[in-house]
Short mmCIF file of C-alpha atoms in Angstrom, two decimals:
data_model
loop_
_atom_site.label_atom_id
_atom_site.label_comp_id
_atom_site.label_asym_id
_atom_site.label_seq_id
_atom_site.Cartn_x
_atom_site.Cartn_y
_atom_site.Cartn_z
CA MET A 128 146.04 142.44 161.04
CA ALA A 129 145.70 139.81 158.30
CA LEU A 130 143.87 141.66 155.56
CA ARG A 131 145.10 139.46 152.71
CA ARG A 132 143.26 136.16 152.68
CA ASP A 133 146.43 134.25 151.89
CA TRP A 134 148.85 136.11 154.18
CA VAL A 135 148.32 134.71 157.62
CA TYR A 136 151.45 135.89 159.43
CA GLU A 137 152.10 138.77 161.78
CA ASN A 138 155.27 139.92 163.53
CA ASN A 139 154.60 140.44 167.23
CA GLY A 140 158.07 141.81 167.90
CA GLY A 141 160.17 141.17 170.97
CA THR A 142 163.64 139.88 171.66
CA CYS A 143 165.10 136.71 173.14
CA VAL A 144 168.63 136.15 174.43
CA ALA A 145 170.45 133.14 175.81
CA ILE A 146 173.96 132.64 177.23
CA ALA A 147 175.57 129.29 178.02
CA GLY A 148 178.11 128.88 180.77
CA SER A 149 180.22 126.04 182.06
CA ASP A 150 177.49 124.82 184.41
CA TYR A 151 174.52 127.13 183.82
CA CYS A 152 172.37 128.59 181.11
CA VAL A 153 170.58 131.93 181.11
CA ILE A 154 167.57 132.41 178.84
CA ALA A 155 165.71 135.72 178.71
CA ALA A 156 162.93 137.34 176.71
CA ASP A 157 160.99 140.56 176.99
CA THR A 158 157.25 140.44 177.67
CA ARG A 159 155.83 142.91 175.16
CA LEU A 160 153.45 141.77 172.44
CA SER A 161 152.89 144.28 169.64
CA VAL A 162 151.12 144.53 166.34
CA GLY A 163 152.32 147.38 164.16
CA TYR A 164 152.55 150.43 166.41
CA SER A 165 150.16 149.09 169.04
CA ILE A 166 151.06 147.19 172.17
CA TYR A 167 148.54 144.42 172.76
CA THR A 168 149.90 143.39 176.14
CA ARG A 169 152.87 144.05 178.38
CA GLU A 170 152.76 140.71 180.19
CA PHE A 171 153.21 138.06 177.52
CA SER A 172 155.69 135.28 178.20
CA LYS A 173 157.76 134.12 175.24
CA ILE A 174 159.47 131.43 177.29
CA CYS A 175 158.35 127.82 177.58
CA ASN A 176 159.80 125.20 179.93
CA LEU A 177 159.90 122.15 177.71
CA ALA A 178 161.84 119.88 180.06
CA ASP A 179 163.78 119.86 183.34
CA LYS A 180 166.93 121.04 181.64
CA CYS A 181 165.51 122.60 178.52
CA VAL A 182 163.83 125.96 177.90
CA LEU A 183 162.61 127.45 174.64
CA ALA A 184 162.42 131.18 173.95
CA THR A 185 160.66 132.30 170.78
CA SER A 186 160.28 135.61 169.00
CA GLY A 187 158.30 136.33 165.85
CA PHE A 188 154.66 135.42 165.36
CA GLN A 189 153.23 134.40 168.70
CA GLY A 190 150.38 132.42 167.16
CA ASP A 191 152.93 130.10 165.59
CA MET A 192 154.96 130.19 168.82
CA LYS A 193 152.02 128.85 170.84
CA ALA A 194 151.35 126.11 168.28
CA LEU A 195 155.03 125.15 168.19
CA GLN A 196 155.35 125.04 171.99
CA LYS A 197 152.25 122.85 172.32
CA ASN A 198 153.56 120.58 169.58
CA LEU A 199 156.94 120.15 171.28
CA ALA A 200 155.42 119.71 174.72
CA ALA A 201 153.15 116.99 173.37
CA ARG A 202 156.04 115.21 171.64
CA HIS A 203 158.07 115.47 174.84
CA LEU A 204 155.27 113.86 176.81
CA ILE A 205 155.12 110.98 174.34
CA TYR A 206 158.92 110.61 174.62
CA GLN A 207 158.68 110.45 178.41
CA HIS A 208 156.03 107.74 178.21
CA GLN A 209 158.08 105.71 175.76
CA HIS A 210 161.56 106.16 177.27
CA ASN A 211 160.81 106.75 180.94
CA LYS A 212 163.06 109.79 181.08
CA GLN A 213 163.17 113.45 180.12
CA MET A 214 164.55 114.50 176.75
CA SER A 215 168.07 115.89 176.81
CA CYS A 216 168.62 119.37 175.44
CA PRO A 217 170.54 118.23 172.31
CA ALA A 218 167.75 115.74 171.55
CA MET A 219 165.12 118.44 171.92
CA ALA A 220 167.24 120.63 169.66
CA GLN A 221 167.10 118.06 166.85
CA LEU A 222 163.35 117.59 167.41
CA LEU A 223 162.75 121.32 167.14
CA SER A 224 164.80 121.49 163.95
CA ASN A 225 162.79 118.69 162.36
CA THR A 226 159.49 120.17 163.56
CA LEU A 227 160.38 123.48 161.96
CA TYR A 228 161.58 121.87 158.72
CA TYR A 229 158.42 119.79 158.33
CA LYS A 230 156.67 123.13 157.85
CA ARG A 231 159.24 124.14 155.23
CA PHE A 232 156.56 125.12 152.70
CA PHE A 233 154.28 126.82 155.23
CA PRO A 234 156.77 127.98 157.83
CA TYR A 235 156.38 128.68 161.50
CA TYR A 236 157.23 132.36 161.60
CA THR A 237 159.31 131.92 164.72
CA PHE A 238 162.89 132.69 165.61
CA ASN A 239 163.83 130.32 168.36
CA ILE A 240 166.52 129.91 170.93
CA LEU A 241 166.71 126.68 172.90
CA GLY A 242 168.71 126.78 176.12
CA GLY A 243 169.57 124.26 178.78
CA LEU A 244 172.15 121.84 180.12
CA ASP A 245 173.53 119.02 178.05
CA SER A 246 174.06 115.49 179.38
CA ASN A 247 177.37 116.58 180.92
CA GLY A 248 175.80 119.42 182.85
CA LYS A 249 177.41 122.06 180.66
CA GLY A 250 175.31 124.94 179.44
CA CYS A 251 174.16 124.77 175.84
CA VAL A 252 172.35 127.19 173.59
CA PHE A 253 170.92 126.28 170.19
CA THR A 254 169.88 129.00 167.80
CA TYR A 255 167.49 128.52 164.88
CA ASP A 256 166.26 130.20 161.77
CA ALA A 257 162.57 130.03 160.84
CA VAL A 258 162.81 126.80 158.84
CA GLY A 259 164.92 124.73 161.18
CA SER A 260 168.59 125.29 160.43
CA TYR A 261 170.35 125.19 163.79
CA GLU A 262 173.68 125.40 165.47
CA ARG A 263 175.00 124.97 168.99
CA VAL A 264 176.54 128.24 170.15
CA GLY A 265 177.80 129.87 173.33
CA TYR A 266 175.26 132.70 173.19
CA SER A 267 172.56 134.02 170.91
CA ALA A 268 169.91 136.68 170.43
CA GLN A 269 166.86 136.54 168.18
CA GLY A 270 164.04 138.94 167.40
CA THR A 271 163.66 142.62 166.65
CA GLY A 272 166.36 143.68 169.11
CA ALA A 273 168.86 141.00 168.10
CA GLY A 274 170.82 143.31 165.81
CA LEU A 275 171.36 145.66 168.74
CA ILE A 276 172.30 142.96 171.22
CA ILE A 277 174.49 140.51 169.32
CA PRO A 278 177.36 142.96 168.74
CA VAL A 279 177.51 143.62 172.48
CA LEU A 280 177.52 139.91 173.27
CA ASP A 281 180.20 139.36 170.59
CA ASN A 282 182.29 141.98 172.30
CA GLN A 283 181.86 140.52 175.80
CA LEU A 284 181.66 136.82 175.12
CA LYS A 285 183.11 135.99 171.76
CA SER A 286 184.88 132.70 172.03
CA PRO A 287 187.00 130.81 169.49
CA SER A 288 185.01 129.07 166.78
CA PRO A 289 184.43 125.34 167.35
CA LEU A 290 185.58 124.80 163.77
CA LEU A 291 189.17 125.79 164.48
CA LEU A 292 191.79 123.08 164.33
CA PRO A 293 193.73 122.76 166.61
CA ALA A 294 190.64 123.31 168.73
CA LYS A 295 190.57 126.13 171.24
CA ASP A 296 188.46 125.83 174.37
CA ALA A 297 185.22 127.79 174.08
CA VAL A 298 183.88 128.08 177.62
CA THR A 299 182.27 131.41 178.44
CA PRO A 300 184.45 133.05 181.09
CA LEU A 301 181.51 134.64 182.95
CA SER A 302 180.03 133.42 186.19
CA GLU A 303 176.28 132.91 186.49
CA ALA A 304 175.72 136.22 188.30
CA GLU A 305 177.81 138.12 185.73
CA ALA A 306 175.89 136.52 182.87
CA VAL A 307 172.54 137.52 184.40
CA ASP A 308 173.82 141.07 184.85
CA LEU A 309 174.99 141.16 181.24
CA VAL A 310 171.56 140.00 180.07
CA LYS A 311 169.86 142.73 182.10
CA ASP A 312 172.22 145.31 180.63
CA VAL A 313 171.69 144.27 177.02
CA PHE A 314 167.93 144.28 177.42
CA ALA A 315 167.99 147.73 178.96
CA SER A 316 170.08 148.94 176.01
CA ALA A 317 167.93 147.25 173.38
CA THR A 318 164.81 148.75 174.96
CA GLU A 319 166.23 152.21 174.39
CA ARG A 320 166.47 151.78 170.63
CA ASP A 321 163.92 149.13 169.64
CA ILE A 322 160.26 150.03 169.80
CA TYR A 323 159.18 146.41 170.03
CA THR A 324 161.32 145.61 173.07
CA GLY A 325 160.41 146.74 176.57
CA ASP A 326 157.99 146.47 179.51
CA LYS A 327 159.60 143.58 181.39
CA VAL A 328 162.28 141.00 180.82
CA GLU A 329 161.71 137.47 182.03
CA ILE A 330 165.01 135.80 182.92
CA VAL A 331 165.23 132.04 183.42
CA VAL A 332 168.39 130.45 184.80
CA ILE A 333 169.00 126.71 184.58
CA ASN A 334 171.72 125.10 186.61
CA ALA A 335 172.36 121.87 188.45
CA SER A 336 169.92 122.83 191.22
CA GLY A 337 167.05 123.40 188.78
CA ILE A 338 165.27 126.27 187.09
CA ARG A 339 164.76 129.70 188.65
CA GLN A 340 162.98 132.68 187.22
CA GLU A 341 163.15 136.41 187.75
CA LEU A 342 161.45 139.44 186.23
CA MET A 343 163.05 142.82 185.70
CA GLU A 344 161.21 146.01 184.78
CA LEU A 345 162.11 147.76 181.54
CA ARG A 346 161.02 151.05 180.03
CA LYS A 347 157.37 150.98 179.07
CA ASP A 348 157.49 153.61 176.36
CA MET B 147 154.40 116.22 163.70
CA MET B 148 152.07 117.23 160.95
CA GLU B 149 149.09 115.19 162.11
CA LEU B 150 148.67 117.21 165.31
CA ASP B 151 146.73 120.05 163.72
CA LEU B 152 146.22 122.59 166.47
CA SER B 153 145.29 125.46 164.23
CA GLY B 154 141.97 124.42 162.79
CA PHE B 155 143.37 125.63 159.49
CA GLU B 156 142.82 122.29 157.82
CA SER B 157 139.04 122.81 157.93
CA CYS B 158 139.54 124.88 154.75
CA PRO B 159 139.69 122.81 151.56
CA LEU B 160 143.23 122.52 150.25
CA PHE B 161 144.11 123.34 146.67
CA PRO B 162 144.68 120.42 144.32
CA GLY B 163 147.93 118.66 144.95
CA GLY B 164 148.06 119.74 148.58
CA VAL B 165 148.54 117.33 151.42
CA VAL B 166 145.50 116.50 153.54
CA ALA B 167 146.20 115.81 157.20
CA ASP B 168 144.13 112.99 158.65
CA HIS B 169 142.99 114.07 162.09
CA GLY B 170 142.37 110.60 163.41
CA GLU B 171 145.78 109.27 162.49
CA ASN B 172 148.60 108.18 164.76
CA PRO B 173 150.67 111.27 165.68
CA LEU B 174 153.81 109.18 165.41
CA ALA B 175 153.24 108.22 161.78
CA ALA B 176 155.75 109.57 159.28
CA ALA B 177 155.20 113.30 158.84
CA SER B 178 154.48 114.86 155.49
CA PHE B 179 154.80 118.43 154.30
CA GLN B 180 151.81 120.68 154.90
CA LEU B 181 151.16 123.17 152.15
CA PRO B 182 149.39 126.52 152.47
CA ALA B 183 145.85 126.80 151.14
CA CYS B 184 146.22 129.66 148.69
CA SER B 185 145.70 130.34 145.01
CA ASP B 186 149.19 131.71 144.37
CA PHE B 187 151.60 129.10 145.75
CA ASP B 188 154.70 130.56 144.13
CA GLY B 189 153.90 134.07 145.34
CA PHE B 190 153.33 132.73 148.83
CA GLN B 191 156.66 130.91 148.79
CA LYS B 192 158.45 134.01 147.54
CA ASP B 193 156.91 136.11 150.30
CA ALA B 194 157.56 133.47 152.92
CA ILE B 195 161.22 133.22 151.94
CA GLN B 196 161.49 137.02 152.03
CA MET B 197 159.93 137.08 155.47
CA THR B 198 161.88 134.28 157.04
CA LYS B 199 165.09 135.07 155.17
CA PRO B 200 166.78 131.67 155.49
CA ALA B 201 170.51 131.68 156.01
CA LYS B 202 172.68 131.25 152.90
CA GLY B 203 175.70 132.65 151.02
CA THR B 204 178.87 130.63 151.01
CA THR B 205 182.01 129.26 149.39
CA THR B 206 182.62 125.54 149.20
CA LEU B 207 184.92 123.54 147.00
CA ALA B 208 186.05 119.99 146.41
CA PHE B 209 188.46 118.31 144.03
CA VAL B 210 189.80 114.86 143.25
CA PHE B 211 193.53 114.25 143.06
CA LYS B 212 196.00 111.42 143.29
CA GLU B 213 195.60 110.88 147.03
CA GLY B 214 191.80 111.18 147.20
CA VAL B 215 189.41 114.10 147.56
CA ILE B 216 189.94 117.44 149.28
CA VAL B 217 186.81 119.20 150.57
CA ALA B 218 186.93 122.75 151.90
CA ALA B 219 184.42 125.40 152.94
CA ASP B 220 184.00 128.68 154.79
CA SER B 221 181.67 129.03 157.78
CA ARG B 222 179.59 132.18 157.35
CA ALA B 223 175.79 132.27 157.23
CA THR B 224 173.96 135.42 156.14
CA MET B 225 170.33 136.49 156.36
CA GLY B 226 170.07 139.27 153.85
CA GLY B 227 172.85 141.62 154.88
CA TYR B 228 173.11 140.35 158.43
CA ILE B 229 175.73 137.79 159.38
CA SER B 230 173.74 135.32 161.38
CA SER B 231 176.68 133.07 162.17
CA GLN B 232 180.44 132.78 161.64
CA SER B 233 180.67 129.18 162.80
CA VAL B 234 178.35 127.15 160.61
CA LYS B 235 179.43 123.61 159.81
CA LYS B 236 179.24 123.49 156.03
CA ILE B 237 180.98 120.15 155.66
CA VAL B 238 178.71 117.41 156.98
CA GLU B 239 179.90 113.93 157.81
CA ILE B 240 177.43 111.59 156.16
CA ASN B 241 179.37 108.53 157.23
CA PRO B 242 183.05 107.87 158.06
CA HIS B 243 183.82 107.58 154.31
CA MET B 244 181.62 110.28 152.84
CA LEU B 245 181.30 114.02 153.19
CA GLY B 246 178.72 116.47 151.92
CA THR B 247 178.96 120.24 151.59
CA ILE B 248 176.29 122.80 152.31
CA ALA B 249 175.54 125.74 150.05
CA GLY B 250 172.25 127.56 149.64
CA GLY B 251 169.53 127.33 152.27
CA ALA B 252 171.09 126.15 155.53
CA ALA B 253 167.95 124.41 156.77
CA ASP B 254 167.37 122.67 153.42
CA CYS B 255 170.93 121.37 153.32
CA GLN B 256 171.07 120.33 156.99
CA PHE B 257 167.78 118.47 156.79
CA TRP B 258 168.38 116.65 153.50
CA HIS B 259 171.96 115.72 154.32
CA ARG B 260 170.81 114.17 157.59
CA ASN B 261 168.08 112.40 155.63
CA LEU B 262 170.72 111.17 153.16
CA GLY B 263 172.84 109.89 156.04
CA ILE B 264 169.85 107.91 157.30
CA LYS B 265 169.20 106.46 153.86
CA CYS B 266 172.87 105.51 153.45
CA ARG B 267 172.78 103.72 156.79
CA LEU B 268 169.61 101.86 155.82
CA HIS B 269 171.31 100.86 152.58
CA GLU B 270 174.24 99.45 154.56
CA LEU B 271 171.92 97.45 156.77
CA ALA B 272 169.85 96.16 153.87
CA ASN B 273 172.76 95.31 151.57
CA LYS B 274 175.54 94.49 154.04
CA ARG B 275 177.93 96.86 152.35
CA ARG B 276 178.63 100.56 152.27
CA ILE B 277 176.80 102.66 149.68
CA SER B 278 178.83 104.04 146.76
CA VAL B 279 179.27 107.78 146.19
CA THR B 280 177.35 107.32 142.93
CA GLY B 281 174.47 105.76 144.81
CA ALA B 282 174.39 108.30 147.61
CA SER B 283 174.45 111.25 145.23
CA LYS B 284 171.67 109.65 143.16
CA LEU B 285 169.49 109.22 146.26
CA LEU B 286 169.88 112.89 147.10
CA ALA B 287 169.38 114.07 143.50
CA ASN B 288 166.16 112.09 143.15
CA ILE B 289 164.75 113.55 146.36
CA LEU B 290 165.61 117.09 145.30
CA TYR B 291 164.14 116.51 141.84
CA SER B 292 160.86 115.47 143.38
CA TYR B 293 160.71 118.86 145.14
CA LYS B 294 161.70 120.74 142.02
CA GLY B 295 159.99 124.11 141.71
CA MET B 296 159.02 124.24 145.40
CA GLY B 297 161.73 126.69 146.33
CA LEU B 298 164.37 124.50 147.96
CA SER B 299 167.84 125.96 147.70
CA VAL B 300 170.52 123.27 147.80
CA GLY B 301 173.90 123.28 146.06
CA THR B 302 175.84 120.39 147.48
CA MET B 303 178.81 118.21 146.69
CA ILE B 304 179.02 114.58 147.76
CA ALA B 305 182.60 113.42 148.15
CA GLY B 306 183.77 110.00 149.20
CA TRP B 307 186.02 107.03 148.68
CA ASP B 308 184.27 103.81 147.69
CA GLU B 309 185.28 100.59 145.90
CA LYS B 310 185.85 102.48 142.67
CA GLY B 311 188.23 104.93 144.33
CA PRO B 312 187.66 108.63 145.00
CA GLY B 313 184.29 110.00 143.86
CA LEU B 314 182.88 113.51 143.64
CA TYR B 315 179.41 114.57 142.55
CA TYR B 316 177.67 117.93 142.43
CA VAL B 317 173.94 117.86 143.21
CA ASP B 318 171.56 120.80 143.26
CA ASN B 319 167.97 121.73 143.87
CA GLU B 320 167.14 121.80 140.16
CA GLY B 321 167.71 118.06 140.20
CA GLY B 322 171.07 118.37 138.46
CA ARG B 323 173.72 115.78 139.24
CA LEU B 324 177.20 116.00 137.75
CA LYS B 325 180.18 113.76 138.21
CA GLY B 326 183.42 115.68 138.15
CA THR B 327 186.91 116.21 139.46
CA ARG B 328 186.76 119.89 140.47
CA PHE B 329 183.80 121.84 141.79
CA SER B 330 183.17 125.01 143.72
CA VAL B 331 179.71 126.05 144.87
CA GLY B 332 178.33 129.25 146.35
CA SER B 333 178.48 133.00 146.03
CA GLY B 334 182.26 132.92 146.46
CA SER B 335 182.82 130.13 143.93
CA PRO B 336 184.06 132.30 141.03
CA TYR B 337 186.93 133.52 143.20
CA ALA B 338 187.67 130.05 144.48
CA TYR B 339 187.69 128.62 140.94
CA GLY B 340 190.28 131.20 139.92
CA VAL B 341 192.75 130.08 142.55
CA LEU B 342 191.83 126.41 142.37
CA ASP B 343 192.01 126.02 138.60
CA SER B 344 195.32 127.82 138.24
CA GLY B 345 197.02 125.84 140.99
CA TYR B 346 195.52 122.40 140.41
CA GLN B 347 197.61 119.40 139.46
CA PHE B 348 196.54 115.78 139.72
CA ASN B 349 199.86 114.71 141.22
CA MET B 350 199.87 116.73 144.42
CA SER B 351 200.65 115.59 147.91
CA VAL B 352 197.97 115.86 150.59
CA GLU B 353 199.68 118.90 152.15
CA GLU B 354 199.95 120.74 148.81
CA ALA B 355 196.34 119.99 147.95
CA ALA B 356 195.14 121.19 151.37
CA GLU B 357 197.21 124.35 150.99
CA LEU B 358 195.63 125.01 147.58
CA ALA B 359 192.13 124.50 148.98
CA ARG B 360 192.82 126.76 151.96
CA ARG B 361 194.11 129.51 149.71
CA ALA B 362 191.13 129.23 147.40
CA ILE B 363 188.70 129.58 150.31
CA TYR B 364 190.69 132.49 151.74
CA HIS B 365 190.65 134.40 148.46
CA ALA B 366 186.93 133.80 148.07
CA THR B 367 186.21 135.09 151.58
CA PHE B 368 188.35 138.11 150.83
CA HIS B 369 186.28 139.19 147.84
CA ASP B 370 182.85 137.81 148.70
CA GLY B 371 180.95 139.48 151.52
CA ALA B 372 178.73 136.49 152.05
CA SER B 373 181.70 134.21 152.82
CA GLY B 374 183.97 134.29 155.82
CA GLY B 375 184.62 132.87 159.26
CA VAL B 376 186.75 129.74 159.45
CA ALA B 377 188.18 127.90 156.45
CA SER B 378 187.88 124.16 157.10
CA VAL B 379 189.75 121.63 154.99
CA TYR B 380 189.02 117.90 154.96
CA HIS B 381 190.71 115.03 153.15
CA VAL B 382 188.92 111.85 152.08
CA GLY B 383 191.27 108.93 151.59
CA PRO B 384 190.92 105.15 151.38
CA GLN B 385 190.65 105.02 155.18
CA GLY B 386 187.89 107.58 155.32
CA TRP B 387 187.78 111.32 155.91
CA LYS B 388 189.98 113.36 158.21
CA LYS B 389 189.81 117.04 159.09
CA LEU B 390 193.13 118.63 158.18
CA SER B 391 192.74 122.22 159.29
CA GLY B 392 190.41 124.92 160.51
CA ASP B 393 191.81 128.44 160.29
CA ASP B 394 190.25 131.82 160.87
CA VAL B 395 190.38 133.61 157.52
CA GLY B 396 191.27 136.82 159.30
CA GLU B 397 194.51 135.13 160.35
CA LEU B 398 195.06 133.57 156.91
CA HIS B 399 195.02 137.08 155.48
CA TYR B 400 198.47 137.78 156.92
CA LYS B 401 199.79 134.64 155.28
CA TYR B 402 198.20 134.79 151.88
CA TYR B 403 197.40 138.33 150.92
CA PRO B 404 199.83 139.42 148.22
CA MET B 405 201.39 142.58 149.57
CA ILE B 406 203.69 144.87 147.68
CA LEU B 407 205.68 146.53 150.42
CA THR B 408 206.67 150.18 150.13
CA PRO B 409 210.45 150.75 150.35
CA THR B 410 210.16 151.71 154.02
CA GLU B 411 208.12 148.64 154.90
CA GLN B 412 210.49 146.46 152.87
CA GLU B 413 213.41 147.84 154.82
CA MET B 414 211.65 147.21 158.12
CA ALA B 415 210.82 143.63 157.07
CA ASP B 416 214.43 143.04 155.99
CA THR B 417 215.96 144.37 159.22
CA SER B 418 213.59 142.35 161.42
CA ALA B 419 214.35 139.21 159.39
CA ALA B 420 218.11 139.78 159.65
#
């Protein structure tokens, strides 16, 4: 609760994860919204479909998340009117970075992951800090459970850095079904040890055929 | 865009010096920075930085020598004690003849370097020739000076080859701008300076210079917890920049770490070499 007149932020908890594959992208987030030790709702979606091939998952302060999503959706609509096509995922990634940075002195308290397919149909995941610094990666986790999840993903998925020269190929070896299973496993594990993660996990999979969504139950305690 | 105020927050009067968002204005007009409406701006910024913990901590270096400029950096980003990434690009390509390095706040550096790249391109279009390193570094320094005191964290080097030959400038968020021949920036810079300064000679070949830079980065990542990942080395010559190497510092350890072998280990090394 904002008791200080000048402190307007709140951490609503929750975790987001995304994994990019050679021709798919899996984005997942839990559905719990908390304030302090209370759970306000168990059915809150942290995922927003910005475009055909582009999905945003956000953890942090959900008030800022809603404002940010609306902002991006509006800008995307303008782009579609002006260019007669959907924004590509890398373009949306740059837009999100700029949107976040323009609030550099009054930040969006959001930790975002943008997932989708790039113009070549390959999966891409972009991970952000709160003020807009971003990087394209093969997988990412943000939010209260990220510290529990990232080491597991590093262990299963770690691929050679794109900065290496001579370059080593960095395609995730997992198939789509294996990636979804891995996401379910990491969420189940994070739920065990993070009080802000639980209830349900919403999993969105983007591939050439489109976007599909599934929900999995998690521990509610 | 700033003009789309969806929060209703702007109905409160802003403190003097703050930016007022015009509700009726074109949402595609150039955005400006919104500022929080509070009495203690500095305290707010301190708390906001604490809360959002932007990624920083680094080692970067650059030096001028006979054949041009060598630029090298690590690739680790930290948020407090957490390593948020091991593959951050800290050497940004402003244009095919100019490089910039990132140290400090990752978002600040990424944004302002991209902005600098845009300004350099506009300069080329307006003046029909490429901007000098002096000019580019001045553009960036002036922008950073205008945000002095607002909490930006930028420690960057602009390296390039223009009509006057190789150029290297250090620019930071205080508004400082220094021309020089050898710089290292970041939490690992003291360690890098040690290796760089003792091994530097103006008359080096490109390979020797790259080797010196790689070693300096390696030693910095060894001692500094906030540096690590991949050591990238670039060379800027009269033809433009070229990436020379990108090596995992974990691998470089086996090449560069000075090891005094025990007699048994020495014997084993000798027999396997024989």
